C-alpha angles and dihedrals in degrees: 000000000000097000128143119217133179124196123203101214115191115183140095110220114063082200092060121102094257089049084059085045093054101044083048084054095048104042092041096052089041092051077052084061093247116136112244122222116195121200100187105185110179078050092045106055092240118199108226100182124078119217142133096300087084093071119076114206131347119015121228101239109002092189094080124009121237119185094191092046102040097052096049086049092048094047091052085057104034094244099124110122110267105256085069099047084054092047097044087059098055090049090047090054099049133101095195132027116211119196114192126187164119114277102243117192090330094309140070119280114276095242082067097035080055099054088055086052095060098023111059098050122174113263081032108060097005148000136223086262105024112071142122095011103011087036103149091243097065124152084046129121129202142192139203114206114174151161120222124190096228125076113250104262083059083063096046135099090267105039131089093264098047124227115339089233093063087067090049091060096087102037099041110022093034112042099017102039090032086059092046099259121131117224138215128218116294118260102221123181111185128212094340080170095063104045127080123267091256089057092041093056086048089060092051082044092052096050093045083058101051096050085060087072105026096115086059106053118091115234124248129285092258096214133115089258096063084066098033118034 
């Protein structure tokens, strides 16, 4: 109780099934008395691409422009544009990170991908020296729900797609433990689309369920063998 949460919501249609899996998470973790942060980025506008707009004022070296570089000089000075300094201090204040979302060619949608580019900037999230465990952003958890369009075994050893968690590696292992978040399991509904309206209830039903009990899981062993066993 207590806890703030934000959750990264990245699709366009409130109806759609992620738009039901992010008012479950909402009302649920409210109900639990956390305060409930939504970044809702289609609504917002989000800018995905990352360019020299994100920097207010002088640029460190105006010869040759450096996006890396020039935001890590802008945040040490405070000089980032000001929807990611909104967005850094949601992100500074929460406890968990949510990321909802459609599964789009293997990867989250760029508006999202997008929101980890300028977001996490370094300084910010990491350091040259501080990152996975001594990531800048430690003491933080995250987790991934999504929706995919194929069924699970699709998403299996055996099956055409490989194992779901292949697919995991960059997101979580490579933006949230690189920045020093733990991160809990995924929370992975497949081919909502394709299933009938009972099966469908019983997914909402599942992940209100789960939430019940999110304070008490333990995250992931946030090694290469957990992907890639």
């Amino acid at each position: 109780p207590g806890k703030k949460v934000l959750i990264v919501y990245a699709h366009q249609e409130p109806k759609s099934f992620n738009g039901s899996l992010l008012k479950i998470a909402v009302e649920e973790l409210t109900k639990q008395g956390c305060s409930v942060t939504v970044s809702d980025l289609y609504a917002m506008q989000f800018e995905p691409r990352a360019t020299r707009n994100d920097i207010v004022g002088h640029l460190h070296n105006s010869e040759a422009f450096n996006y890396g570089v020039e935001t890590w000089e802008a945040y040490k000075r405070g000089g980032l544009s000001k929807d990611l300094v909104e967005e850094q201090k949601k992100v500074q204040e929460a406890d968990l990170l949510i990321f909802q979302f459609p599964l789009f060619w293997f990867n989250m949608p760029a508006i999202l991908k997008g929101w980890m580019d300028r977001v996490l900037v370094q300084g910010f999230a990491y350091d040259l020296s501080k990152v996975y465990d001594g990531g800048l952003l430690q003491g933080k958890l995250s987790l991934f729900s999504f929706t995919t369009g194929g069924g699970q075994e699709m998403y299996s050893k055996e099956g055409i797609g490989g194992d779901i968690r292949y697919v995991l590696w960059p997101m979580q292992h490579g933006i949230m433990h690189f920045c020093g978040v733990k991160v809990l399991e995924p929370h992975i509904c497949y081919a909502p689309e394709n299933v009938s309206e009972e099966k469908r209830k019983e997914m909402l039903a599942a992940w209100s369920q789960r939430l019940k009990t999110l304070w008490k899981e333990e995250p992931i062993d946030c090694s290469p063998e957990w992907y890639f066993k």
